[in-house]
PDB file of C-alpha atoms in Angstrom:
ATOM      1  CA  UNK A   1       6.878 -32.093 -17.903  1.00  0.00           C
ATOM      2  CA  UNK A   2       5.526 -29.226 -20.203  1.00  0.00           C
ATOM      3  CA  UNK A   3       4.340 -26.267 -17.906  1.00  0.00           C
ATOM      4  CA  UNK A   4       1.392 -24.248 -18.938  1.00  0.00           C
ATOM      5  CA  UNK A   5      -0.645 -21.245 -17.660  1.00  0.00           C
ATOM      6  CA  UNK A   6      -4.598 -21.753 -16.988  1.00  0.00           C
ATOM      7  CA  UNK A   7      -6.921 -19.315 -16.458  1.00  0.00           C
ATOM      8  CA  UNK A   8      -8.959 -21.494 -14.287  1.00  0.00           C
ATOM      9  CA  UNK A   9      -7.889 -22.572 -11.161  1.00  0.00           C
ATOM     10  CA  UNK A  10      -5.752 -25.496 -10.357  1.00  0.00           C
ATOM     11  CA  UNK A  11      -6.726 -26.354  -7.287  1.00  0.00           C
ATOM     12  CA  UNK A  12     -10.871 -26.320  -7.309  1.00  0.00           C
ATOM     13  CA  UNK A  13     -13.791 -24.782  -9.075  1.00  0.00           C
ATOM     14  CA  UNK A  14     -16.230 -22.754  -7.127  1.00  0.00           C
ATOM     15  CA  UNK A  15     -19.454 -22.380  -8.266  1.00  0.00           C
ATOM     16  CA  UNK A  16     -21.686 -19.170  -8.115  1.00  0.00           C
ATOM     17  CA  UNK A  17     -22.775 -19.032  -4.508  1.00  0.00           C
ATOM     18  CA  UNK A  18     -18.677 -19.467  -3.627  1.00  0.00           C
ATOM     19  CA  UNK A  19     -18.479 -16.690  -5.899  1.00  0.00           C
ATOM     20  CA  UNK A  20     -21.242 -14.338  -4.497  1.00  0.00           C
ATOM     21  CA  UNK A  21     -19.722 -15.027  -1.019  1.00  0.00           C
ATOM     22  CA  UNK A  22     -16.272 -14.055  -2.133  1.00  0.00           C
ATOM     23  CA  UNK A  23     -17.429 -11.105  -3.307  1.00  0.00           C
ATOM     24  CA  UNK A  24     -19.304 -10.372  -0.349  1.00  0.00           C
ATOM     25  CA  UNK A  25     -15.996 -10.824   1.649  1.00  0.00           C
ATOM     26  CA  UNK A  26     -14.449  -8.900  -0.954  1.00  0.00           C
ATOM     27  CA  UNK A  27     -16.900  -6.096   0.759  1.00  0.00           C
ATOM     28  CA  UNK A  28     -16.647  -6.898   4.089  1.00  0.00           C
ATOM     29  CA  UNK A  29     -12.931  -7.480   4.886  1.00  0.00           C
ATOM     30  CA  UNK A  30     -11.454  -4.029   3.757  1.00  0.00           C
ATOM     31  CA  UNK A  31     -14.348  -2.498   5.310  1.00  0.00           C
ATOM     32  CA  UNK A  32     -13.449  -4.105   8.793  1.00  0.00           C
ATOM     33  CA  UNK A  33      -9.983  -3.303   8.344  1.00  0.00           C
ATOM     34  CA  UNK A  34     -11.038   0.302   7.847  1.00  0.00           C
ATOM     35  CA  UNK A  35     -12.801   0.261  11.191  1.00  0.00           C
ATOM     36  CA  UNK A  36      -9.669  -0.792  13.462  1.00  0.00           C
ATOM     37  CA  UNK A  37      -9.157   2.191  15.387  1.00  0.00           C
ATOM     38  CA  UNK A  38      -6.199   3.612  13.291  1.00  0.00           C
ATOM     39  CA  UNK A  39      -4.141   7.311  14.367  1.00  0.00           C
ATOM     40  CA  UNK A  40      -1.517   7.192  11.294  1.00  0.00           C
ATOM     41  CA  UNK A  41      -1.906  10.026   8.933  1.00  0.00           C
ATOM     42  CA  UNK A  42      -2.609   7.619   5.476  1.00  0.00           C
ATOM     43  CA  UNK A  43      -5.619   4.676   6.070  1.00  0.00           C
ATOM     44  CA  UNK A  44      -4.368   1.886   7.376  1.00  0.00           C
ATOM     45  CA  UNK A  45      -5.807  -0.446   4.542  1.00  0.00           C
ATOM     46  CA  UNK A  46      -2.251   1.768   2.318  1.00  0.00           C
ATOM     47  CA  UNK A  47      -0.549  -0.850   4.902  1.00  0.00           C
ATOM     48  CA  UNK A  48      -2.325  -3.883   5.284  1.00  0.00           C
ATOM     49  CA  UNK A  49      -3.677  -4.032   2.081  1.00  0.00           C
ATOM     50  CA  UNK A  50      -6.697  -5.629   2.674  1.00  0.00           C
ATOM     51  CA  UNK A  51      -8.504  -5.294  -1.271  1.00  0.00           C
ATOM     52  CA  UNK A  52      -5.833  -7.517  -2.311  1.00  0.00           C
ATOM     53  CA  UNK A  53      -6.341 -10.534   0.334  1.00  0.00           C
ATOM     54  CA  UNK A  54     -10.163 -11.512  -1.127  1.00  0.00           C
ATOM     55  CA  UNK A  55      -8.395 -10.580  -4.509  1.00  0.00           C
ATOM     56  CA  UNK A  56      -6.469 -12.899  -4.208  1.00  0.00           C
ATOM     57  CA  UNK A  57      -8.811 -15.918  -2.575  1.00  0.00           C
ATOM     58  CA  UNK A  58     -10.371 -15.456  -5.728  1.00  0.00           C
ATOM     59  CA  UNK A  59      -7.720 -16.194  -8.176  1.00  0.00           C
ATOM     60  CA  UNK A  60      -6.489 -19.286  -5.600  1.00  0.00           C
ATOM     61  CA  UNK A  61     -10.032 -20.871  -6.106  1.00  0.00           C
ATOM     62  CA  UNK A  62     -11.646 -19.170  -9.213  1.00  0.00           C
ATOM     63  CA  UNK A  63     -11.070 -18.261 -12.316  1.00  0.00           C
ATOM     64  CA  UNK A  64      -9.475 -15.008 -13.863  1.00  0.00           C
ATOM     65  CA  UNK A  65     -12.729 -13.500 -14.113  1.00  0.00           C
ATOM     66  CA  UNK A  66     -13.951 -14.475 -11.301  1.00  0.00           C
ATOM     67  CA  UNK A  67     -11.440 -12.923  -9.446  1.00  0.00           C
ATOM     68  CA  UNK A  68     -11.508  -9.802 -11.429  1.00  0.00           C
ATOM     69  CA  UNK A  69     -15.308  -9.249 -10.609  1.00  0.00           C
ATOM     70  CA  UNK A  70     -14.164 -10.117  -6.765  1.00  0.00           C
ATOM     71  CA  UNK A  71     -11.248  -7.309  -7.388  1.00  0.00           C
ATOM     72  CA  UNK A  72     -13.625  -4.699  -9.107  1.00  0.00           C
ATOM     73  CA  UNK A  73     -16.691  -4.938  -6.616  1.00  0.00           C
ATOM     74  CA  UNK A  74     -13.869  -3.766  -3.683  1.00  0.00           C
ATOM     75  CA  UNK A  75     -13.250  -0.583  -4.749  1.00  0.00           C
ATOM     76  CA  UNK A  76     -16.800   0.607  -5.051  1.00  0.00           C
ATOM     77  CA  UNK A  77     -18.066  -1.054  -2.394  1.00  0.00           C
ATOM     78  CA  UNK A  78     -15.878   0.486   0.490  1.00  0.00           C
ATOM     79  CA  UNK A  79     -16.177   4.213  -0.839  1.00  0.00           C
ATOM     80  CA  UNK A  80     -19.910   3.939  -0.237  1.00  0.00           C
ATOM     81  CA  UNK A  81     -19.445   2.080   2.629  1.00  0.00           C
ATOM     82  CA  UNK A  82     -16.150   3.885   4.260  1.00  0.00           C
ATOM     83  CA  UNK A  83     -15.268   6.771   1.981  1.00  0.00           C
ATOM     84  CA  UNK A  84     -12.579   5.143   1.335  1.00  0.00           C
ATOM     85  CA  UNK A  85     -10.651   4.952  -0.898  1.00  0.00           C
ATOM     86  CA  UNK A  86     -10.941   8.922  -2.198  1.00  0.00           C
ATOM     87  CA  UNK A  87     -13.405   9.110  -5.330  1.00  0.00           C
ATOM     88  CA  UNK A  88     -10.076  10.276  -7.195  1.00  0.00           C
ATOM     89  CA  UNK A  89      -8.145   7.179  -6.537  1.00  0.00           C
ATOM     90  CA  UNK A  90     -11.074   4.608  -7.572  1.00  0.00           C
ATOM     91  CA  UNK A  91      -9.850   4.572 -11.255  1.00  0.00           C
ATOM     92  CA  UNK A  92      -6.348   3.817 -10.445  1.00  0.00           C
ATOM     93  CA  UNK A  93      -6.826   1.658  -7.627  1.00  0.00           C
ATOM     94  CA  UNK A  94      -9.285  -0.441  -9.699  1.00  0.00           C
ATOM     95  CA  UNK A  95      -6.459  -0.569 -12.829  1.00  0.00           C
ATOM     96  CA  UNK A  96      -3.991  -2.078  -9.921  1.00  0.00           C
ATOM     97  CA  UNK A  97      -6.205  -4.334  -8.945  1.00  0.00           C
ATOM     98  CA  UNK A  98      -7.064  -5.882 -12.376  1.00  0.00           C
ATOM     99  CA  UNK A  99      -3.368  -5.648 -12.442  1.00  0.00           C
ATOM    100  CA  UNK A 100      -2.536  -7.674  -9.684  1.00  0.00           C
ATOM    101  CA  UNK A 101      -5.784 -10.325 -10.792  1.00  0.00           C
ATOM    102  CA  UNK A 102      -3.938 -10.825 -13.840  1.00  0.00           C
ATOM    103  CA  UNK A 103      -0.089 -11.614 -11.972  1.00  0.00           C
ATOM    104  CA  UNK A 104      -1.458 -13.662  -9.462  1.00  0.00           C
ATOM    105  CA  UNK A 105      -3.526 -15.286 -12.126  1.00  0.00           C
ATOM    106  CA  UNK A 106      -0.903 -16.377 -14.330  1.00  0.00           C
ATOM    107  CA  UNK A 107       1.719 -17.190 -11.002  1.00  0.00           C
ATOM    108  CA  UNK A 108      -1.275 -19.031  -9.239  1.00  0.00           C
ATOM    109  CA  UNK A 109      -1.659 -20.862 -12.949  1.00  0.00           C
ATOM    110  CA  UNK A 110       2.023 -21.695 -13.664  1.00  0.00           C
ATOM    111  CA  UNK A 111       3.152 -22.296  -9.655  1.00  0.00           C
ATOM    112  CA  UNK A 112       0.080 -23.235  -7.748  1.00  0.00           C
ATOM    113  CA  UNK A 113       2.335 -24.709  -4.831  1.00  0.00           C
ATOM    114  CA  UNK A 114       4.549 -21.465  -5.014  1.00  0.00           C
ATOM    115  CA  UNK A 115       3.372 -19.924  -1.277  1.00  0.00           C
ATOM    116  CA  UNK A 116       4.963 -16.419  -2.526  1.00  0.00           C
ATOM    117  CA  UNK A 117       2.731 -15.640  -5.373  1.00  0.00           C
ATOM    118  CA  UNK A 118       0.301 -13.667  -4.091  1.00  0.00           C
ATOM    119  CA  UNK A 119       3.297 -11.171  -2.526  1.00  0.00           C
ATOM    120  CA  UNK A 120       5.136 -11.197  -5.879  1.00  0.00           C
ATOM    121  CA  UNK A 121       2.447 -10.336  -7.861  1.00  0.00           C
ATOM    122  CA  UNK A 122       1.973  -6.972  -6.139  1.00  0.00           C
ATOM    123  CA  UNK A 123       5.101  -5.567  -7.636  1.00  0.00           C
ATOM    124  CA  UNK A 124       5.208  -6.095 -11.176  1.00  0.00           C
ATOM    125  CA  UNK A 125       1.015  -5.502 -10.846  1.00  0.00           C
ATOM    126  CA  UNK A 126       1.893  -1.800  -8.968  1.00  0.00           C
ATOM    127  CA  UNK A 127       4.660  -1.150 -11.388  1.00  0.00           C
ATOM    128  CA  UNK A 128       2.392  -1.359 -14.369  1.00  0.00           C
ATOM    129  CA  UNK A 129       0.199   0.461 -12.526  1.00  0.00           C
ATOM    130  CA  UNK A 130       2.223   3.152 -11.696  1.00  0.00           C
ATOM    131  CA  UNK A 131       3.402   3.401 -15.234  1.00  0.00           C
ATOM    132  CA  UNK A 132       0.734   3.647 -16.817  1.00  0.00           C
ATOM    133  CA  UNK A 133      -0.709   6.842 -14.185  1.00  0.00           C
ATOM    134  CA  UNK A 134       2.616   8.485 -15.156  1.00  0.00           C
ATOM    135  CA  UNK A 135       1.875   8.894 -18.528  1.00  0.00           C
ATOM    136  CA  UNK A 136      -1.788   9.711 -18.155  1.00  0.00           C
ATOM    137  CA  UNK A 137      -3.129  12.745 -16.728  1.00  0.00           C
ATOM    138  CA  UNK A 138      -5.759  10.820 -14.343  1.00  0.00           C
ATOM    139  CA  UNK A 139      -4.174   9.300 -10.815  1.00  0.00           C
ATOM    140  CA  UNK A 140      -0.437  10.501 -11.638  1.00  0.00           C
ATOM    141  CA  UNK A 141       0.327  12.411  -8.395  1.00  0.00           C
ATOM    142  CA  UNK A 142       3.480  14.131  -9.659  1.00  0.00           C
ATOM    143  CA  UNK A 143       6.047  11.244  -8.202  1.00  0.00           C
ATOM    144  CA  UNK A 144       8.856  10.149  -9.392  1.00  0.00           C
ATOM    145  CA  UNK A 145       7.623   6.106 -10.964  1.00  0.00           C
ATOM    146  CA  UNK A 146      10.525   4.627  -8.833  1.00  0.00           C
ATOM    147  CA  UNK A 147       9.996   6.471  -5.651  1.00  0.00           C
ATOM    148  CA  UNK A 148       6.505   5.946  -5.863  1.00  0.00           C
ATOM    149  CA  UNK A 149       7.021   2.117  -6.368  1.00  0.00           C
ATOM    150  CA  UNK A 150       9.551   1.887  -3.437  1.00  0.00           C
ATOM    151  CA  UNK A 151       7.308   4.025  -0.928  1.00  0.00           C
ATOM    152  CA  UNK A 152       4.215   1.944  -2.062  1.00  0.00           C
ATOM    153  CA  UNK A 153       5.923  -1.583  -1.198  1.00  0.00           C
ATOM    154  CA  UNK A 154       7.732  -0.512   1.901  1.00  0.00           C
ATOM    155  CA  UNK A 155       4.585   1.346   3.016  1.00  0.00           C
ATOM    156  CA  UNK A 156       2.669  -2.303   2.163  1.00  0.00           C
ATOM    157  CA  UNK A 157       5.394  -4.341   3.843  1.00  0.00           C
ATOM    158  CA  UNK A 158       2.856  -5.507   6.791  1.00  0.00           C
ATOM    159  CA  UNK A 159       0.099  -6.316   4.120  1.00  0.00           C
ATOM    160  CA  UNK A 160       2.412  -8.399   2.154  1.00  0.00           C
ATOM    161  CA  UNK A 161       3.320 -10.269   4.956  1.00  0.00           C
ATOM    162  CA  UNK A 162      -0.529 -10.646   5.320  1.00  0.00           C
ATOM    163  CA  UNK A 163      -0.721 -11.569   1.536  1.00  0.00           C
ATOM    164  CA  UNK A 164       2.269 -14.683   2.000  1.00  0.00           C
ATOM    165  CA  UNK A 165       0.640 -15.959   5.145  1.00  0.00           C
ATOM    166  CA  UNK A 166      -3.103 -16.448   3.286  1.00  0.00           C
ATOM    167  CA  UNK A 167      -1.035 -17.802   0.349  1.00  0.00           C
ATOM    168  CA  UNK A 168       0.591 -20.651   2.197  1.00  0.00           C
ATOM    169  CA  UNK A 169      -2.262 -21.149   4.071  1.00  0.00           C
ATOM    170  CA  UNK A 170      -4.068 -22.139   0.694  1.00  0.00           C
ATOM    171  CA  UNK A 171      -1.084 -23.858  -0.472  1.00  0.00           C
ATOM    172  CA  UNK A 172      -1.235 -25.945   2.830  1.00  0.00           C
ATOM    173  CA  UNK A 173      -4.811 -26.492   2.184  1.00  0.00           C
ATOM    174  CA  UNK A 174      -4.828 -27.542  -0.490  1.00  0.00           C
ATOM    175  CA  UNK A 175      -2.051 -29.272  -1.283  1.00  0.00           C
ATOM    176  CA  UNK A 176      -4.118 -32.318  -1.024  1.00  0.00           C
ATOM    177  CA  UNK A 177      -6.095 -31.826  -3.549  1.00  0.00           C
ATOM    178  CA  UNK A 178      -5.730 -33.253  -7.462  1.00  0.00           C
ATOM    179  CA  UNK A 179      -2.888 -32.598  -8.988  1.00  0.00           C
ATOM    180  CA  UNK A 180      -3.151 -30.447 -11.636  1.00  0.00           C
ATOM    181  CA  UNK A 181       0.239 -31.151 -13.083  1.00  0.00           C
ATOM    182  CA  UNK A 182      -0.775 -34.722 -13.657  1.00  0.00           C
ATOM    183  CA  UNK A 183      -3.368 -34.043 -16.848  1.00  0.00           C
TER     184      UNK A 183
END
């Protein structure tokens, strides 16, 4: 069996209104995580991640750049909405996002069964993302790369675990649908 990567999705194709909704919920899910009454000293969407969730919906079901509008209308979105995330961090948390889109797209592509994906995809996604704010001036606050990797995935621990239960529920989903491998 030759494996390849596709930058469509193995599972189903949505069409435009599947697409305008998952960018609506793109919108609408950080934003209601944002309004659980929260007393920690850092938003709690730094812990339950929620702009990765829809992000990842979107590369399950669409293709790469469908996901990456998804991933780039989340940002935006909430600070006009919330205020969140700070106008300073919209640059960089946009980068990790198209980051992360492009992981999970190529995991999703070459393992679409693989109920971990979405998880995995957040490190390698963050540590490019944190590498590349290190050596520019814009969203490097000062941190050691490793310490800031290891504090942003144990911080992120409880949306992760978010992240691997939406995964295998779309891998339980739609495991009956065609089999991609099979073309």
């Amino acid at each position: 069996m030759i494996s390849r990567a596709r930058w469509d999705s193995p599972v189903v194709r949505i069409r435009w209104l599947e697409t305008i909704g998952l960018i609506v919920a793109a919108i609408v899910v950080p934003f209601l995580v944002h309004l659980i009454p929260w007393s920690g000293s850092r938003p709690a969407g730094v812990y339950l991640l929620p702009v990765f969730w829809t992000a990842f919906v979107a590369v399950y079901f669409g293709s790469t750049f469908t996901a990456l509008a998804v991933a780039l209308a989340m940002p935006v979105a909430n600070l006009v909405m919330t205020g969140l995330p700070a106008l300073d961090w919209i640059g960089p948390m946009s980068l990790e996002l198209v980051l992360y889109v492009m992981v999970a797209s190529l995991l999703v592509r070459l393992w679409p069964r693989v109920w971990l994906a979405g998880p995995i995809a957040y490190i390698p996604a963050k540590a490019i993302a944190i590498a590349i704010q290190t050596v520019s001036p814009v969203g490097h606050d000062g941190r050691d790369p490793l310490s800031h990797l290891l504090d942003a995935t144990m911080n992120g621990l409880a949306g992760l675990a978010v992240l691997a239960l939406i995964n295998l529920a779309l891998v339980k989903l739609c495991s009956n649908s065609s089999d991609w491998d099979d073309e």
